[in-house]
mmCIF file of C-alpha atoms in Angstrom:
data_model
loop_
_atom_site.group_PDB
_atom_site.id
_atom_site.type_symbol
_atom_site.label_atom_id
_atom_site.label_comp_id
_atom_site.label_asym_id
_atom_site.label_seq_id
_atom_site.Cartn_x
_atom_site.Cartn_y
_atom_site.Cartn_z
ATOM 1 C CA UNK E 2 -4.737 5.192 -16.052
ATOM 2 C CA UNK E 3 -2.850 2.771 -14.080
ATOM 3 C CA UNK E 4 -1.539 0.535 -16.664
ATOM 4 C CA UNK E 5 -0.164 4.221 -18.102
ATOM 5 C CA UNK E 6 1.699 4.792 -15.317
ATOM 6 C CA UNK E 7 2.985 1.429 -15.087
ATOM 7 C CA UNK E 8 4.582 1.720 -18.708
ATOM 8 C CA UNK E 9 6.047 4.745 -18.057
ATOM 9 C CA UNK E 10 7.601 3.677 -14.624
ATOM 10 C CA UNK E 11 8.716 0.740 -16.985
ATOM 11 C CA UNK E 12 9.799 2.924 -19.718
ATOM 12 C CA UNK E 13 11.547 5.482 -17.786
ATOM 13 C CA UNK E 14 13.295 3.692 -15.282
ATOM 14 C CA UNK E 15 17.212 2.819 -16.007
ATOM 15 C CA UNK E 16 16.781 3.823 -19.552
ATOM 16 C CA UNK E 17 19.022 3.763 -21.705
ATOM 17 C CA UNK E 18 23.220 2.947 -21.117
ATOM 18 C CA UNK E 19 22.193 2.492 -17.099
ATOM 19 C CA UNK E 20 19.581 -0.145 -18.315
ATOM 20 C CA UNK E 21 22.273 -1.711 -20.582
ATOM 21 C CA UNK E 22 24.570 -1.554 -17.681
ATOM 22 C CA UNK E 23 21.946 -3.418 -15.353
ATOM 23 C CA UNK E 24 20.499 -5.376 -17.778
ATOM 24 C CA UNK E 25 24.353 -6.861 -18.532
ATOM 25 C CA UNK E 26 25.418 -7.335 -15.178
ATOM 26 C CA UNK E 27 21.846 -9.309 -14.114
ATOM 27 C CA UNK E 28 22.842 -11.558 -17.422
ATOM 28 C CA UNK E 29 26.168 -12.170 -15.755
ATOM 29 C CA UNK E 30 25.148 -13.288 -12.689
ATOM 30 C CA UNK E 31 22.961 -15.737 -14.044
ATOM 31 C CA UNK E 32 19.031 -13.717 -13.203
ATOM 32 C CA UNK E 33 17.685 -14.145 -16.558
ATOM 33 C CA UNK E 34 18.199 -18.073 -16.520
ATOM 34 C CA UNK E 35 17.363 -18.050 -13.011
ATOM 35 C CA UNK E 36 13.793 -16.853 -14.153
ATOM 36 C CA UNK E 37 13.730 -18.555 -17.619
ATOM 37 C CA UNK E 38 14.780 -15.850 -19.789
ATOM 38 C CA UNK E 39 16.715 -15.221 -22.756
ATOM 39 C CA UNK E 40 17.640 -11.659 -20.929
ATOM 40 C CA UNK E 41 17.308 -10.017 -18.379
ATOM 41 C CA UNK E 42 15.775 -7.075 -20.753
ATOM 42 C CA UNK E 43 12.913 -9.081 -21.031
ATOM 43 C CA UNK E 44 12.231 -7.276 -17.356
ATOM 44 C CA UNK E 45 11.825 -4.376 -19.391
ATOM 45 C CA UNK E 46 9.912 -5.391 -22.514
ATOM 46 C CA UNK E 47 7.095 -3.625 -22.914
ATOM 47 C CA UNK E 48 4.078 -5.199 -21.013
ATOM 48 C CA UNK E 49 6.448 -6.679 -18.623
ATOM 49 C CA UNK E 50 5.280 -7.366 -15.435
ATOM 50 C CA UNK E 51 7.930 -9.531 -13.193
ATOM 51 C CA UNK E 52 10.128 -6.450 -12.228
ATOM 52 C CA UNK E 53 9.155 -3.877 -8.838
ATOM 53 C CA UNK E 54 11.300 -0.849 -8.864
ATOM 54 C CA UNK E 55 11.322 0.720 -6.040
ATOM 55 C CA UNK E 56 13.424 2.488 -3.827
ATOM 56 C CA UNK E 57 14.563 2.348 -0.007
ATOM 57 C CA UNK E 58 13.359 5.839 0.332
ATOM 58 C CA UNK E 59 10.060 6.222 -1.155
ATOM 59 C CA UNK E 60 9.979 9.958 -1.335
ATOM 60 C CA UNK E 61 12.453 12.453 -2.325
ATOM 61 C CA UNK E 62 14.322 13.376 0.335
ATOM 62 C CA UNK E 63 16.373 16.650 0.558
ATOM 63 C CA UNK E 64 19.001 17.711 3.186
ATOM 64 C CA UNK E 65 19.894 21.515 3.256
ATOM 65 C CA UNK E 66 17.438 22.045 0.286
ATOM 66 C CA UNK E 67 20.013 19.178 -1.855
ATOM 67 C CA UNK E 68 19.269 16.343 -2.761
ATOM 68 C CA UNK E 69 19.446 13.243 -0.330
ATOM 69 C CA UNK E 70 23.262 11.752 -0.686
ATOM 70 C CA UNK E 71 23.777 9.445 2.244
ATOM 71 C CA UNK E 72 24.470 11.627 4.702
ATOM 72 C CA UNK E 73 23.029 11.829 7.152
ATOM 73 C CA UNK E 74 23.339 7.881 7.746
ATOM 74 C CA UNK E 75 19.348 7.234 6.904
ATOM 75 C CA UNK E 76 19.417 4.699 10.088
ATOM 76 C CA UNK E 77 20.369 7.159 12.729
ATOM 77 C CA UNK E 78 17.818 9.386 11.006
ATOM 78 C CA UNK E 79 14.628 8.701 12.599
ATOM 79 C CA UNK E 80 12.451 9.925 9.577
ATOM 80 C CA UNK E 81 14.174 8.232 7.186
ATOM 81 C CA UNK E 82 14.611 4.974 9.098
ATOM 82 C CA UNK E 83 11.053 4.942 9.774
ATOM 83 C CA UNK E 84 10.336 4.982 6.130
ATOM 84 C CA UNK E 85 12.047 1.613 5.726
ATOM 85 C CA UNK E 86 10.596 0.336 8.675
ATOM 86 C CA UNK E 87 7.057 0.804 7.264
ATOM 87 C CA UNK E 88 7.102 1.497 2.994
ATOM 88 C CA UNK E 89 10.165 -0.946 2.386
ATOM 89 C CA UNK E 90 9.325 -3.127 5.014
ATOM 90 C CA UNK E 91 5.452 -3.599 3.624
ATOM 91 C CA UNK E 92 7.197 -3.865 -0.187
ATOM 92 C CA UNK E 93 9.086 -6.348 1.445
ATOM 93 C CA UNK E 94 6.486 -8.395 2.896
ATOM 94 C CA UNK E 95 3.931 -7.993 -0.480
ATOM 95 C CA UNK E 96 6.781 -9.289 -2.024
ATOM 96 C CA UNK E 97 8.307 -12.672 0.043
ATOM 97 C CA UNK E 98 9.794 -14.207 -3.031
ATOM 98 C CA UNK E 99 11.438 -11.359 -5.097
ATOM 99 C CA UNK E 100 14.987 -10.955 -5.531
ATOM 100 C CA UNK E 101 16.346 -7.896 -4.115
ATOM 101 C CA UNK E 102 19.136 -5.381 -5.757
ATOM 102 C CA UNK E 103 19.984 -3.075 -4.319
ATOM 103 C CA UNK E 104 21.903 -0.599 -6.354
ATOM 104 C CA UNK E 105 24.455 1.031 -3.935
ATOM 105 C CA UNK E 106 25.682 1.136 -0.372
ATOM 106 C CA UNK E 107 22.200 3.075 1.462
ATOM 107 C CA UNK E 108 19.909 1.030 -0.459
ATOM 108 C CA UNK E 109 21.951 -2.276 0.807
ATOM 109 C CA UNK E 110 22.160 -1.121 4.392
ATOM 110 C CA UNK E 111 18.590 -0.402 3.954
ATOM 111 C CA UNK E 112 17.947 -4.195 3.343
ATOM 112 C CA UNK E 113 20.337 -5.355 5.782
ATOM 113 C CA UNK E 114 18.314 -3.132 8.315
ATOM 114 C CA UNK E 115 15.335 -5.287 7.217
ATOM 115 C CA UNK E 116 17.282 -8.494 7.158
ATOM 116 C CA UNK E 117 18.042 -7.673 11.082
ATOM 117 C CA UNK E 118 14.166 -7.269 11.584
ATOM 118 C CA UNK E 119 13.528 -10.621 9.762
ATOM 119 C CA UNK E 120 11.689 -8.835 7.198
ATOM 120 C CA UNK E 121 14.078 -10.404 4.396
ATOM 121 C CA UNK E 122 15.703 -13.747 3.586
ATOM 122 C CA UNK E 123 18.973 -12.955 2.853
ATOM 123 C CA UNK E 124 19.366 -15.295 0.338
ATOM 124 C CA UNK E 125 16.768 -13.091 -1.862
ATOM 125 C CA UNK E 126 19.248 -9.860 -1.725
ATOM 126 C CA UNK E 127 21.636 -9.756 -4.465
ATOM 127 C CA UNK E 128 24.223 -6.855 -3.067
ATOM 128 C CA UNK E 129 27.169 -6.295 -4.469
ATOM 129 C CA UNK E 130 26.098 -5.124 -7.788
ATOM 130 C CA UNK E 131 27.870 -1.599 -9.269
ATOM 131 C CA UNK E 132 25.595 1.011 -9.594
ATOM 132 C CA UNK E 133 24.419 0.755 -13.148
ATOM 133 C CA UNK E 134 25.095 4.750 -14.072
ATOM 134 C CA UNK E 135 27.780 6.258 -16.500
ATOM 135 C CA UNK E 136 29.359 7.284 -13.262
ATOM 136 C CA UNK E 137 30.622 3.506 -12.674
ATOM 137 C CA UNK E 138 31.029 2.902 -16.414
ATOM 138 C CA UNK E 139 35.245 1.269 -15.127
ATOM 139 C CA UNK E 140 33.674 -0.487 -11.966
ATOM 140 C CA UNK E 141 30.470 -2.059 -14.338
ATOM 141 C CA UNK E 142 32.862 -2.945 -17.074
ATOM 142 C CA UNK E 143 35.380 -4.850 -14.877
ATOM 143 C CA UNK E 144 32.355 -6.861 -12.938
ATOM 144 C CA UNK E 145 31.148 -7.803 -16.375
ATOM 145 C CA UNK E 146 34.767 -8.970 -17.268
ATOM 146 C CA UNK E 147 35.033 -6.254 -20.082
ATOM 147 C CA UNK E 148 38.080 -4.657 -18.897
ATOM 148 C CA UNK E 149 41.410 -6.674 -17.325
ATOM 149 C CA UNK E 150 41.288 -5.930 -13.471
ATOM 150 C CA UNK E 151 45.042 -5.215 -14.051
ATOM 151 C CA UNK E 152 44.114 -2.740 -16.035
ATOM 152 C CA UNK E 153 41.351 -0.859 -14.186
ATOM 153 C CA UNK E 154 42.284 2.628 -11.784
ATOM 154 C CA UNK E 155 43.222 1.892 -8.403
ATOM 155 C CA UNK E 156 39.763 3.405 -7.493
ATOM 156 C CA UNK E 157 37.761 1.119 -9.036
ATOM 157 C CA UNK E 158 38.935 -1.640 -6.879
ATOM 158 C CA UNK E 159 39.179 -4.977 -9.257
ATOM 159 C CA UNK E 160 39.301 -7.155 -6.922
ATOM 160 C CA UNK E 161 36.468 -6.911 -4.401
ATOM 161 C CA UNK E 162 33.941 -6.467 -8.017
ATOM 162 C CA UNK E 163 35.425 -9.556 -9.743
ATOM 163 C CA UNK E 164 34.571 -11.352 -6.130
ATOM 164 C CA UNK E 165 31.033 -9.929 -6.504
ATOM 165 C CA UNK E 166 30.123 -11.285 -9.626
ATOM 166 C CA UNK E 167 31.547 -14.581 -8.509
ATOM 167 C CA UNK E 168 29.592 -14.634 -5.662
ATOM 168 C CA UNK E 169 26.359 -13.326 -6.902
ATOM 169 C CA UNK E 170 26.502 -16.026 -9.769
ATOM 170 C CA UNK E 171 26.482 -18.316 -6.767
ATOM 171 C CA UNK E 172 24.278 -17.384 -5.474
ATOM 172 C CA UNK E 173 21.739 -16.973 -7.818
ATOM 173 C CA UNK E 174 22.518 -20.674 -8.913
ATOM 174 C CA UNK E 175 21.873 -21.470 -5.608
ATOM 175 C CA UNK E 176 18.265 -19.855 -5.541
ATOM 176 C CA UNK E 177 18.089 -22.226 -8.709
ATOM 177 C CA UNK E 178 18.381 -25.229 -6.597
ATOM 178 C CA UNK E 179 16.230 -24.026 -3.603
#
């Protein structure tokens, strides 16, 4: 039964255009070299078993019977912050020599928040990444150098994605040589 539920975490999770999305943008930045891969779907192969997913939040949270959107800030929130203080924070520790991405601004204060406890080598969290969803499909296609920054909406801001991937690929190379 476990195994089950472990291919369909697998299977399920950033399927399809997000997991393209992801899947491009961890190419880009070098992950799938950095752990001797042709690709970084190879995460998500079937039988894979070098990817966590997780989440800063472990269980659904709802605010006003919606759907948990940032607000409030989860670190003034003493529930919430005590779920990263004990579920991400164990994760963490099970996990000393994972890389870390999180996948918008909560989930990298989150990590920060754990970083501060010195729960976390920074080094091992790779923020900056666009969240992989149709949502971003501008910002994810300008980080992977698809679209002209001069060409992108003012909203997207070009510049400050095109310094992500730059530093990320750093960064990552410099894991490499750790």
């Amino acid at each position: 039964m476990e195994a089950q539920l472990a291919r369909a975490k697998l299977t399920a999770s950033f399927s399809g255009a997000m997991r393209a999305n992801l899947v491009a943008m961890l190419d880009r930045i070098g992950v799938a070299t950095h752990l001797g891969l042709g690709s970084a779907a190879e995460l998500f192969a079937p039988g894979a078993s070098r990817v966590h997913l997780t989440s800063a939040l472990r269980y659904p949270v709802f605010m006003g019977g919606r759907n948990y959107n940032g607000t409030p800030d989860m670190l003034g929130t003493p529930v919430l912050r005590a779920m990263i203080e004990t579920h991400l924070a164990e994760e963490v520790r099970l996990l000393p020599d994972a890389l870390w991405l999180p996948l918008g601004p909560q989930a990298g204060k989150a990590l920060a928040h754990l970083v501060g406890q010195g729960e976390i080598d920074p080094a091992r969290i790779l923020s900056g990444l666009p969240h992989p969803s149709g949502a971003n499909a501008e910002r994810v296609a300008v980080f992977l150098g698809r679209k002209p920054a001069h060409l992108a909406s003012r909203q997207t801001r070009a510049a400050p994605l095109l310094a992500a991937a730059e530093r990320l690929g750093a960064q990552v190379a410099q894991l490499g040589r750790a």
